[in-house]
Coordinates of C-alpha atoms in Angstrom, one line a residue:
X1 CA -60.4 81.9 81.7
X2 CA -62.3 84.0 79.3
X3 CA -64.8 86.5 78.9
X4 CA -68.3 85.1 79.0
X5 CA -69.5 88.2 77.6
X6 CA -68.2 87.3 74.1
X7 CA -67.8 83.7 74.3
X8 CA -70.0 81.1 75.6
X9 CA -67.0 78.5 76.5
X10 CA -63.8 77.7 75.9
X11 CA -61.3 74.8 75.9
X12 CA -57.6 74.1 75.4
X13 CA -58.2 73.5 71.5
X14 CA -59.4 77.3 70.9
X15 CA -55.4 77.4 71.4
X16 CA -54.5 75.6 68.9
X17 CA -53.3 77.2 65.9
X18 CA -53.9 73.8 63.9
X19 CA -57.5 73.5 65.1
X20 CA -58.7 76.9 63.7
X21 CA -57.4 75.8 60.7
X22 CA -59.3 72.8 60.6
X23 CA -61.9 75.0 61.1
X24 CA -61.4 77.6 58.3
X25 CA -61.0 79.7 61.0
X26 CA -57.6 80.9 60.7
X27 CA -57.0 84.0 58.5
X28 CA -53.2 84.7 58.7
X29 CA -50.3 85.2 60.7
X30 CA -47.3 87.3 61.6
X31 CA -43.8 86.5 62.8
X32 CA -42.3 88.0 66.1
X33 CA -40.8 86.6 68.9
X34 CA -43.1 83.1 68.0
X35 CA -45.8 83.3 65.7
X36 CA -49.2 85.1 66.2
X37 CA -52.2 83.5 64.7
X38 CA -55.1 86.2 63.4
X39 CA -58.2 83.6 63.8
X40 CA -61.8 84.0 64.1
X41 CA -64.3 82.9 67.0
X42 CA -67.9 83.0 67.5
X43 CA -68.4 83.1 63.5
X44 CA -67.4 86.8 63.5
X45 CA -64.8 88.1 66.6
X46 CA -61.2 88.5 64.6
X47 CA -58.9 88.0 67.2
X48 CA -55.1 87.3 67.6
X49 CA -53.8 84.1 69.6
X50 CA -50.2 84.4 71.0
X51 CA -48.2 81.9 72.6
X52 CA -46.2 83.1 75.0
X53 CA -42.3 82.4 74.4
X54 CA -38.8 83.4 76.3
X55 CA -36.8 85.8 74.9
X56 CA -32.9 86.6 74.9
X57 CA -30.5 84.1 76.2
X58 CA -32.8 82.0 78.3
X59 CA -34.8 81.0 74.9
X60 CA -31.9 78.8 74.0
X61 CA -32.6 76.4 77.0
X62 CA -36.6 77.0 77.3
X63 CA -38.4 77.9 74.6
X64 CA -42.0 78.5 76.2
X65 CA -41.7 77.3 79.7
X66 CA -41.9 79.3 82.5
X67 CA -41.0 78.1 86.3
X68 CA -44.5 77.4 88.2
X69 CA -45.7 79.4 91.5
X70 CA -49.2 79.5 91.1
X71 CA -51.9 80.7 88.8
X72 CA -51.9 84.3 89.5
X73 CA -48.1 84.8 89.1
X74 CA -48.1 83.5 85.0
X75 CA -48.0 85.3 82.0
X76 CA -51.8 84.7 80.7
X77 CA -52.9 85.4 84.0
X78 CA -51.0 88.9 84.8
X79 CA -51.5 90.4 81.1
X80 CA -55.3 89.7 81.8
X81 CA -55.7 91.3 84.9
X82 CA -53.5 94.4 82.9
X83 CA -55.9 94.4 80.1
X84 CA -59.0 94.6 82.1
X85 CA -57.5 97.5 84.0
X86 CA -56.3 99.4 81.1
X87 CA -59.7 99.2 79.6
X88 CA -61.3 100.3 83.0
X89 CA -59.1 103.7 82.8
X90 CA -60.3 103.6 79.0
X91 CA -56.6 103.4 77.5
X92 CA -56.2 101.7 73.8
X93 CA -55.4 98.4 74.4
X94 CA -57.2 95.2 72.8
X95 CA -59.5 93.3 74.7
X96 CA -58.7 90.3 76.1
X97 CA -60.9 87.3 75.1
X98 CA -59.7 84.0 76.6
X99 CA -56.1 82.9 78.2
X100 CA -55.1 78.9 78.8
X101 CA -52.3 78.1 81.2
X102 CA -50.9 74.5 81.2
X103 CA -49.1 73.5 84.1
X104 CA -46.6 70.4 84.3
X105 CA -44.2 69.4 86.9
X106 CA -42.3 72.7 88.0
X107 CA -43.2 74.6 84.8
X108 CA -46.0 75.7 82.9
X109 CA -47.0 76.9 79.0
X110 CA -49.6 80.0 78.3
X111 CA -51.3 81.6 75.5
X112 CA -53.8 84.1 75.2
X113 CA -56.4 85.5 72.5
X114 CA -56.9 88.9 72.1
X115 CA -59.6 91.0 70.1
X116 CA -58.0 92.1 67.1
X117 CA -57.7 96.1 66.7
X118 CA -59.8 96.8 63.0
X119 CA -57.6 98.0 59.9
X120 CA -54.9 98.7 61.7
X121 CA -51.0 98.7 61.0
X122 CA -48.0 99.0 63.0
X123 CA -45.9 101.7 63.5
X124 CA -43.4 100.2 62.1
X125 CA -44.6 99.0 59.0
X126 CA -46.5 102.7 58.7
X127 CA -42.8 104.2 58.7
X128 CA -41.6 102.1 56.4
X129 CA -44.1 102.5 53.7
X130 CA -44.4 106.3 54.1
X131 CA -43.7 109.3 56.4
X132 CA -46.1 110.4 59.3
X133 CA -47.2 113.4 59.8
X134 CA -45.9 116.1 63.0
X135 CA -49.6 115.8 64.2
X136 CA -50.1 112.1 64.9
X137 CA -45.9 112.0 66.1
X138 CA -47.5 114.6 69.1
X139 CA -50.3 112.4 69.3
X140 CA -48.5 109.3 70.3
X141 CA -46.7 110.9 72.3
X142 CA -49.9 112.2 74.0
X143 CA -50.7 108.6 74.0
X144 CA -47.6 107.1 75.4
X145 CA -48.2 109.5 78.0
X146 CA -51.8 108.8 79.0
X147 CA -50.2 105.3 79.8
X148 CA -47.2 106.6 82.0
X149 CA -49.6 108.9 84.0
X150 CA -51.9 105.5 85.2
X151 CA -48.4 103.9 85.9
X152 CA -48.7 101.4 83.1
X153 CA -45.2 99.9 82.4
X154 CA -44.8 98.4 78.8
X155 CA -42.1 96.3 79.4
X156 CA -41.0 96.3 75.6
X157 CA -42.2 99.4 73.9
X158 CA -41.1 99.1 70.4
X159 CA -42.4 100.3 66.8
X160 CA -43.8 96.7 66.7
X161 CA -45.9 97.0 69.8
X162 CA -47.4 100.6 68.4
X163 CA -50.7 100.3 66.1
X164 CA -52.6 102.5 64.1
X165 CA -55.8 102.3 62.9
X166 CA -57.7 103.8 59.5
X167 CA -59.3 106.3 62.1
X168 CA -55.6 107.4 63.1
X169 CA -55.9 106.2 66.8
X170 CA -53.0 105.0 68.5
X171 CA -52.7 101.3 70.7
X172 CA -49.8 99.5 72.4
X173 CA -50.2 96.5 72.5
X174 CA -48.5 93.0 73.8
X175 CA -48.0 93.8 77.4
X176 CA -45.8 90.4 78.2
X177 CA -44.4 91.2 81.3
X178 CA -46.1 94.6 81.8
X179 CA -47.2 96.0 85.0
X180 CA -48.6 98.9 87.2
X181 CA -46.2 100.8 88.8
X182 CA -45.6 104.0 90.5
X183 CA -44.9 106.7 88.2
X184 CA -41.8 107.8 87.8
X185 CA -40.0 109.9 85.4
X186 CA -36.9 107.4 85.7
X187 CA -38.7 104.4 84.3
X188 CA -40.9 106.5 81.9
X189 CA -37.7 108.0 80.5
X190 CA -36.3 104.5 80.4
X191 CA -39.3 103.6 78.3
X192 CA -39.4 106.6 75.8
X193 CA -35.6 105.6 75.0
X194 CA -36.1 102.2 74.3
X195 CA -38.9 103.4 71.6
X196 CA -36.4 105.6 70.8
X197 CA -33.5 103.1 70.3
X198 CA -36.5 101.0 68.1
X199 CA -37.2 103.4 65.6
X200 CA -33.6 104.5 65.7
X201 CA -32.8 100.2 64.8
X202 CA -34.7 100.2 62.3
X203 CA -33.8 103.6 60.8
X204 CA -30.4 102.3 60.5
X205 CA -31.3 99.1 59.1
X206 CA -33.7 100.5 56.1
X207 CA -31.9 103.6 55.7
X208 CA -34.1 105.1 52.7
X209 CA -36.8 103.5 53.0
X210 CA -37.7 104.1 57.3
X211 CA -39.2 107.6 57.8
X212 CA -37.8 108.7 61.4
X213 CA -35.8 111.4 61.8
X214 CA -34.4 114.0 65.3
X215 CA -37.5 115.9 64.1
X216 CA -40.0 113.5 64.5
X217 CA -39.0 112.2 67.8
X218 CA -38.8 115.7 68.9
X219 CA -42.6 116.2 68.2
X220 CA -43.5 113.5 69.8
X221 CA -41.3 114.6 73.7
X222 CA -43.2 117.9 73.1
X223 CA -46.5 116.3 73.2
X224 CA -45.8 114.1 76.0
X225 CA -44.1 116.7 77.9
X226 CA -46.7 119.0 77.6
X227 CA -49.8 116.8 76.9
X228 CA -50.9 119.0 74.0

């Protein structure tokens, strides 16, 4: 599937991080769970192609296969469906572009491309090059919570998952196994401490050189308490 309004077809080699560069169409790459590919279509869309992979324990038997049930229960297909909702209820999130599903037997492989957010960083590697300001620690909190009041569930919110552009706008992004659900303050408390337990990681890890502190986080709860 993909959106005809930015591409005119697509096919299973768009997927393929070997033919883009074949094409001089790849730019770069990053390392996370797998490996995203930052690529370019249509002469001048950057977007990001991700290969979806198993995480925890269960990546040491199955790398990237997932059990079959039908089309509308896979990865590709369910992230989306979330995308083009999110963007409908105009939260940041990229756009999707195409998604490729590649079923075998019992199992099936997936990928999806994404339009990639302009001059943008994580939050993570924002932190870790500098401090942030008590004004855009509010506004991500304001952010985050724009998300919980739809009912969006980010199944992993992390520091990695957080981007900022050169406009100082906020965007999650990678929403692998998100979902809508009702809102609840159990699960969106559940969510603001596994951000919290993130930063906290990587605090500990980079301990003079990560810029996170009781004060920050603080900021942030007020402003998604309070929405201001």
């Amino acid at each position: 599937m993909f959106d005809q309004d930015v591409l005119d077809h697509v096919n299973a080699e768009h997927f393929d991080p070997a033919y883009h560069e074949q094409q001089n169409n790849l730019r770069g790459q990053a390392q996370g769970r797998g490996t995203t590919y930052f690529i370019t279509l249509a002469e001048s869309l950057d977007c990001v192609l991700r290969h979806y992979r198993r995480g925890g324990m269960i990546a040491r038997f199955t790398d990237d296969k997932y059990l079959w049930a039908d089309l509308e229960q896979t990865r590709a297909w369910r992230e989306w469906q979330l995308l083009k909702l999110m963007i409908e209820k105009q939260l940041p999130v990229p756009s999707p572009v195409a998604a490729h599903v590649h079923h075998k037997g019992l199992y099936y492989t997936a990928d999806i491309i994404t339009q990639q957010i302009p001059a943008a960083q994580s939050l993570s590697m924002l932190l870790s090059s500098g401090d942030m300001t008590d004004a855009l620690w509010r506004q991500l909190g304001k952010t985050i919570r724009r998300f919980h009041q739809q009912g969006i569930y980010h199944a992993d919110l992390n520091a990695h998952n957080i981007l900022i552009d050169d406009s100082e706008q906020f965007y999650l992004i990678d929403f692998d196994k998100g979902y809508l659900r009702k809102p609840s303050s159990a699960w969106q408390q559940s969510n603001l401490d596994r951000l919290q337990r993130s930063l906290q990681k990587l605090k500990d890890q980079n301990s003079n050189g990560f810029h996170f502190s009781l004060h920050h986080w603080g900021a942030l709860l007020q402003a998604y308490s309070s929405g201001s």
